Coordinates of C-alpha atoms in Angstrom, one line a residue:
M1 CA 65.9 -75.7 35.9
P2 CA 65.4 -72.1 34.9
R3 CA 64.8 -69.6 37.8
S4 CA 66.4 -72.0 40.2
A5 CA 69.5 -70.0 41.3
S6 CA 71.4 -70.9 38.2
T7 CA 73.0 -67.4 38.0
L8 CA 74.1 -67.6 41.7
L9 CA 75.6 -71.1 41.2
Q10 CA 77.4 -70.0 38.0
R11 CA 78.9 -67.0 39.7
R12 CA 79.6 -68.2 43.2
L13 CA 79.7 -72.0 43.5
F14 CA 80.9 -73.6 40.3
P15 CA 84.0 -71.4 39.9
A16 CA 84.9 -72.2 43.5
L17 CA 85.3 -75.9 42.9
R18 CA 88.9 -77.0 43.4
G19 CA 90.6 -78.5 40.3
F20 CA 87.7 -77.8 38.0
G21 CA 87.5 -75.6 34.9
F22 CA 84.1 -73.8 34.5
Y23 CA 82.2 -72.8 31.4
G24 CA 79.0 -70.8 31.9
P25 CA 76.4 -69.3 29.5
E26 CA 78.9 -67.0 27.7
V27 CA 80.3 -70.3 26.2
T28 CA 77.5 -72.8 26.7
H29 CA 74.7 -70.6 25.3
Y30 CA 76.4 -67.8 23.3
G31 CA 79.3 -69.8 22.0
R32 CA 78.9 -71.1 18.4
A33 CA 79.6 -74.7 19.1
F34 CA 76.9 -74.9 21.9
R35 CA 74.4 -72.9 19.9
Q36 CA 74.7 -75.4 17.1
M37 CA 74.5 -78.3 19.6
L38 CA 71.3 -76.9 21.2
Y39 CA 69.4 -75.8 18.1
T40 CA 70.7 -77.4 14.9
D41 CA 68.6 -80.2 13.4
D42 CA 70.1 -83.7 13.1
T43 CA 70.2 -83.3 9.4
L44 CA 72.6 -80.4 9.7
Y45 CA 74.4 -81.2 13.0
S46 CA 77.9 -82.6 13.1
P47 CA 78.7 -84.5 16.3
D48 CA 82.3 -84.7 15.2
D49 CA 82.6 -80.9 14.9
F50 CA 81.1 -80.5 18.4
S51 CA 83.3 -83.1 19.9
R52 CA 86.4 -81.4 18.5
A53 CA 85.1 -78.0 19.7
V54 CA 84.8 -79.2 23.3
Q55 CA 88.0 -81.4 23.3
G56 CA 89.7 -79.0 25.7
M57 CA 86.9 -79.4 28.2
R58 CA 87.3 -83.1 28.3
E59 CA 91.0 -83.0 29.1
G60 CA 90.4 -82.2 32.8
D61 CA 87.6 -81.9 35.4
T62 CA 85.1 -79.4 34.1
V63 CA 81.7 -77.9 34.9
I64 CA 79.6 -76.8 32.0
S65 CA 76.4 -75.0 32.9
N66 CA 73.4 -73.8 31.0
E67 CA 69.8 -74.1 32.3
L68 CA 68.7 -74.6 28.7
F69 CA 70.2 -78.1 28.7
S70 CA 67.0 -79.1 30.5
G71 CA 64.9 -77.6 27.7
Q72 CA 63.3 -74.2 27.1
S73 CA 59.5 -74.2 27.4
A74 CA 58.8 -70.8 25.9
Y75 CA 57.4 -71.1 22.3
L76 CA 57.6 -74.9 22.8
N77 CA 61.4 -75.0 22.4
A78 CA 61.7 -77.7 25.1
G79 CA 61.2 -80.2 22.3
N80 CA 65.0 -80.1 21.9
R81 CA 65.8 -81.5 25.4
S82 CA 66.0 -85.2 24.5
R83 CA 68.2 -84.3 21.5
T84 CA 70.4 -82.2 23.8
A85 CA 70.8 -84.9 26.4
R86 CA 71.8 -87.4 23.6
R87 CA 74.3 -85.0 22.1
L88 CA 75.9 -84.1 25.5
A89 CA 76.2 -87.8 26.4
A90 CA 77.9 -88.5 23.1
A91 CA 80.4 -85.7 23.6
F92 CA 80.9 -86.3 27.4
P93 CA 80.3 -90.1 27.9
E94 CA 81.7 -90.0 31.4
G95 CA 79.8 -86.8 32.3
E96 CA 77.5 -86.4 35.4
I97 CA 74.4 -84.3 35.6
I98 CA 73.6 -81.8 38.3
L99 CA 69.9 -80.8 38.3
I100 CA 68.4 -78.1 40.6
L101 CA 64.7 -78.5 40.9
R102 CA 62.2 -75.8 42.1
S103 CA 58.5 -76.1 43.1
Q104 CA 56.6 -75.7 39.8
T105 CA 54.2 -73.1 41.2
A106 CA 57.1 -70.8 42.3
L107 CA 59.1 -71.6 39.1
L108 CA 56.2 -70.7 36.8
R109 CA 55.5 -67.6 38.8
S110 CA 59.1 -66.5 38.4
L111 CA 59.0 -67.2 34.7
Y112 CA 55.9 -65.1 34.4
S113 CA 57.6 -62.3 36.3
M114 CA 60.6 -62.5 34.0
A115 CA 58.3 -62.5 30.9
V116 CA 56.5 -59.3 32.1
Y117 CA 59.9 -57.6 32.7
A118 CA 60.8 -58.5 29.2
G119 CA 57.6 -57.0 27.7
D120 CA 54.8 -59.4 28.1
F121 CA 51.4 -58.2 29.3
Q122 CA 49.1 -61.2 29.2
M123 CA 47.4 -62.5 32.3
P124 CA 48.9 -65.4 34.3
E125 CA 46.0 -67.6 33.3
D126 CA 47.0 -67.2 29.6
F127 CA 50.7 -67.6 30.3
V128 CA 50.5 -71.0 31.8
Q129 CA 49.2 -73.6 29.3
F130 CA 47.7 -77.0 30.4
D131 CA 47.0 -80.1 28.3
A132 CA 43.3 -80.0 28.9
E133 CA 42.9 -76.6 27.2
E134 CA 43.7 -78.1 23.8
S135 CA 41.2 -79.5 21.3
D136 CA 41.9 -81.5 18.1
T137 CA 41.7 -78.3 16.1
A138 CA 43.2 -75.7 18.4
G139 CA 46.8 -76.4 17.5
M140 CA 49.8 -75.6 19.6
P141 CA 50.6 -72.0 20.8
T142 CA 54.0 -71.9 19.0
Y143 CA 53.4 -68.3 18.0
R144 CA 53.3 -66.7 21.4
H145 CA 55.2 -66.7 24.6
A146 CA 53.6 -69.2 27.0
E147 CA 54.9 -71.9 29.4
R148 CA 53.7 -75.4 28.8
A149 CA 53.0 -77.0 32.3
E150 CA 53.8 -80.5 31.0
I151 CA 57.5 -79.5 30.5
Y152 CA 57.8 -79.2 34.3
R153 CA 56.9 -82.7 35.2
Y154 CA 60.2 -83.7 36.7
S155 CA 60.0 -87.5 36.5
P156 CA 60.3 -87.7 32.7
L157 CA 63.1 -85.2 32.6
I158 CA 65.1 -87.1 35.3
A159 CA 64.5 -90.4 33.6
L160 CA 65.8 -88.8 30.4
F161 CA 69.1 -87.9 32.0
E162 CA 69.3 -91.2 33.8
K163 CA 69.0 -92.9 30.4
Y164 CA 72.1 -91.2 29.1
F165 CA 74.3 -90.6 32.2
N166 CA 75.4 -92.9 34.9
R167 CA 75.2 -90.3 37.7
V168 CA 72.4 -87.7 38.1
H169 CA 72.6 -85.5 41.2
L170 CA 69.4 -83.9 42.3
F171 CA 69.1 -80.8 44.5
L172 CA 66.2 -78.6 45.6
Y173 CA 66.2 -74.8 45.2
E174 CA 64.2 -74.7 48.4
D175 CA 67.0 -76.3 50.3
L176 CA 69.4 -73.7 49.0
R177 CA 67.2 -70.8 50.0
A178 CA 66.4 -72.2 53.4
D179 CA 70.0 -73.2 54.4
P180 CA 72.7 -71.9 52.0
E181 CA 75.6 -73.2 54.2
G182 CA 73.9 -76.7 54.5
F183 CA 73.4 -76.7 50.7
I184 CA 77.0 -75.9 50.0
D185 CA 78.2 -78.7 52.3
R186 CA 75.7 -81.2 50.8
F187 CA 76.7 -80.3 47.3
A188 CA 80.3 -81.1 48.0
S189 CA 79.5 -84.3 49.7
V190 CA 77.1 -85.6 47.0
T191 CA 79.3 -84.7 44.1
G192 CA 82.6 -85.6 45.8
T193 CA 84.2 -82.2 45.3
E194 CA 86.0 -79.6 47.4
Y195 CA 86.1 -75.8 47.4
E196 CA 89.1 -73.7 46.6
N197 CA 87.3 -70.8 48.2
H198 CA 84.2 -71.0 50.3
P199 CA 81.2 -69.9 48.1
D200 CA 79.6 -66.6 49.3
F201 CA 75.8 -66.9 49.1
S202 CA 75.2 -63.8 51.3
R203 CA 74.3 -61.5 48.5
K204 CA 71.4 -61.9 46.1
V205 CA 72.1 -62.0 42.4
N206 CA 68.7 -61.4 40.9
S207 CA 65.9 -59.7 42.8
S208 CA 62.2 -60.4 42.4
L209 CA 59.5 -58.1 41.2
S210 CA 56.6 -57.1 43.5
M211 CA 52.9 -57.3 42.9
L212 CA 52.8 -53.5 42.2
Q213 CA 55.8 -53.7 39.8
I214 CA 54.1 -56.5 37.8
S215 CA 50.9 -54.5 37.6
V216 CA 52.6 -51.3 36.4
L217 CA 54.8 -53.1 33.9
R218 CA 52.0 -55.1 32.4
K219 CA 50.1 -51.9 31.7
L220 CA 53.2 -50.2 30.3
N221 CA 54.0 -53.2 28.1
R222 CA 50.7 -52.7 26.2
W223 CA 52.4 -49.7 24.6
K224 CA 55.8 -51.4 24.1
D225 CA 55.5 -51.9 20.3
A226 CA 54.5 -48.3 19.8
H227 CA 57.4 -47.0 21.9
E228 CA 59.9 -49.2 20.2
A229 CA 58.9 -48.1 16.7
T230 CA 61.6 -45.4 17.0
S231 CA 65.1 -45.4 18.6
I232 CA 64.0 -42.6 21.0
G233 CA 60.9 -44.5 21.9
K234 CA 63.0 -47.5 22.8
K235 CA 65.1 -45.4 25.2
V236 CA 62.0 -43.9 26.7
F237 CA 60.4 -47.3 27.2
R238 CA 63.5 -48.8 28.9
A239 CA 63.8 -45.7 31.1
K240 CA 60.2 -46.2 32.3
V241 CA 61.0 -49.9 33.0
R242 CA 64.0 -49.0 35.0
L243 CA 62.0 -46.3 37.0
T244 CA 59.3 -48.9 37.7
E245 CA 62.0 -51.4 38.9
R246 CA 63.7 -48.8 41.1
Y247 CA 60.8 -46.8 42.6
A248 CA 57.5 -48.8 42.3
G249 CA 58.6 -51.3 44.9
G250 CA 55.6 -52.2 47.0
K251 CA 55.8 -54.5 50.0
R252 CA 53.6 -57.3 48.6
A253 CA 55.4 -60.1 46.8
F254 CA 54.0 -61.1 43.5
T255 CA 51.7 -64.2 43.5
F256 CA 49.4 -65.9 41.1
P257 CA 45.7 -65.9 41.6
E258 CA 44.7 -68.6 44.2
K259 CA 42.7 -70.5 41.6
L260 CA 45.7 -70.8 39.3
D261 CA 48.0 -71.8 42.1
A262 CA 45.6 -74.5 43.1
R263 CA 45.4 -75.8 39.5
I264 CA 49.1 -75.9 39.1
S265 CA 49.5 -77.8 42.4
R266 CA 46.9 -80.3 41.4
Y267 CA 48.4 -80.7 37.9
F268 CA 51.8 -81.7 39.3
A269 CA 50.6 -83.6 42.5
E270 CA 50.8 -87.1 41.0
D271 CA 54.2 -86.8 39.4
N272 CA 55.7 -85.1 42.4
A273 CA 54.4 -87.9 44.6
R274 CA 56.1 -90.4 42.2
L275 CA 59.3 -88.4 42.4
A276 CA 59.3 -88.5 46.2
A277 CA 58.9 -92.3 46.1
T278 CA 61.6 -92.9 43.4
H279 CA 64.1 -90.3 44.7
P280 CA 63.7 -90.2 48.5
Q281 CA 66.9 -88.2 49.0
L282 CA 64.8 -85.1 47.9
T283 CA 62.6 -85.4 50.9
E284 CA 65.3 -85.5 53.6
S285 CA 65.0 -81.8 54.6
G286 CA 61.2 -81.9 54.8
L287 CA 60.9 -79.1 52.3
F288 CA 59.7 -81.3 49.4
E289 CA 56.5 -82.1 51.1
S290 CA 55.6 -78.5 51.9
H291 CA 56.6 -77.1 48.5
Y292 CA 55.8 -79.9 46.0
L293 CA 52.9 -81.8 47.4
P294 CA 49.4 -80.4 47.9

């Protein structure tokens, strides 16, 4: 899932697997073949062309990683995830899925933080969209950056992968954060792999924004369009963002309003309980109950 240590895993763990080639976002997101696989409509997509493009990846043990394989919620782009799973299965019929889950409350909070860093200034309550807010005439918010809560019900996503792939390995971001060494060992055990070099998880890859930084950036972003009307304005705006990131630290971590956190927790409670029942391996560390269930 997005915001679930994907960058750390792509830089430190996957390249360390013994006997495996590794392809990260520079190929699986920015490469032409994968861009077409992710975004081209069936009427224009050629599975044979994609199959030929990835032939080299199939000739040995390979990890291909891109968080967008699980769908991209922003602007409702996650509508491509079933198509993506089907296309990946056709090209890699013996493939296995590795899926890292993260508590929906923390994941949506992190996505909001990332959106603000990128220029968004809406309030969290407007950023997270729930089913009940729609009417027959309201339409879907395809024209603005918002996260659809329904996309982060994990049971349907896991069922999708299990439909197309014989083996789906599930891990929790919370287990990685609480016990990196234990996560490294469990990953190797579950996937049947070994490490050429022991992965180093001692250094953070991406840092989080504080409550103060979010507040400052949200106010600054209201003037983003005016700043970026000129090349000089763009430079000035990015300089202000960097100064905020570097000097407006603040000790308080960013959180959603309590009311929104509670609503997110209630929204996912039923599906998360179902997930614990159908995939009990997720509950072994005890962190699933404390992070995913109300």
